[in-house]
């Protein structure tokens, strides 16, 4: 198993898996881990937020959250 796959590649696979599952909310960590497993990555990461939909991230960046 590899441990040096770029985070961007994990993010891309996680996003694909999320889309294939119908874009469910609240499961970012699960899709991140599934992507890591699919790519053969070992070791812990804390980057599950990276696969959340852009609309949610944009809403968090605004002062009123909308």
Coordinates of C-alpha atoms in Angstrom, one line a residue, residues 4 9 14 31 47-48 50 56 59:
X4 CA 2.3 9.3 -0.4
X9 CA -6.1 12.6 -5.8
X14 CA -13.9 10.9 -2.6
X31 CA -16.2 9.0 1.6
X47 CA -9.1 16.2 5.6
X48 CA -12.7 14.9 5.2
X50 CA -12.3 18.8 1.6
X56 CA -21.8 24.5 1.8
X59 CA -22.0 29.6 2.9

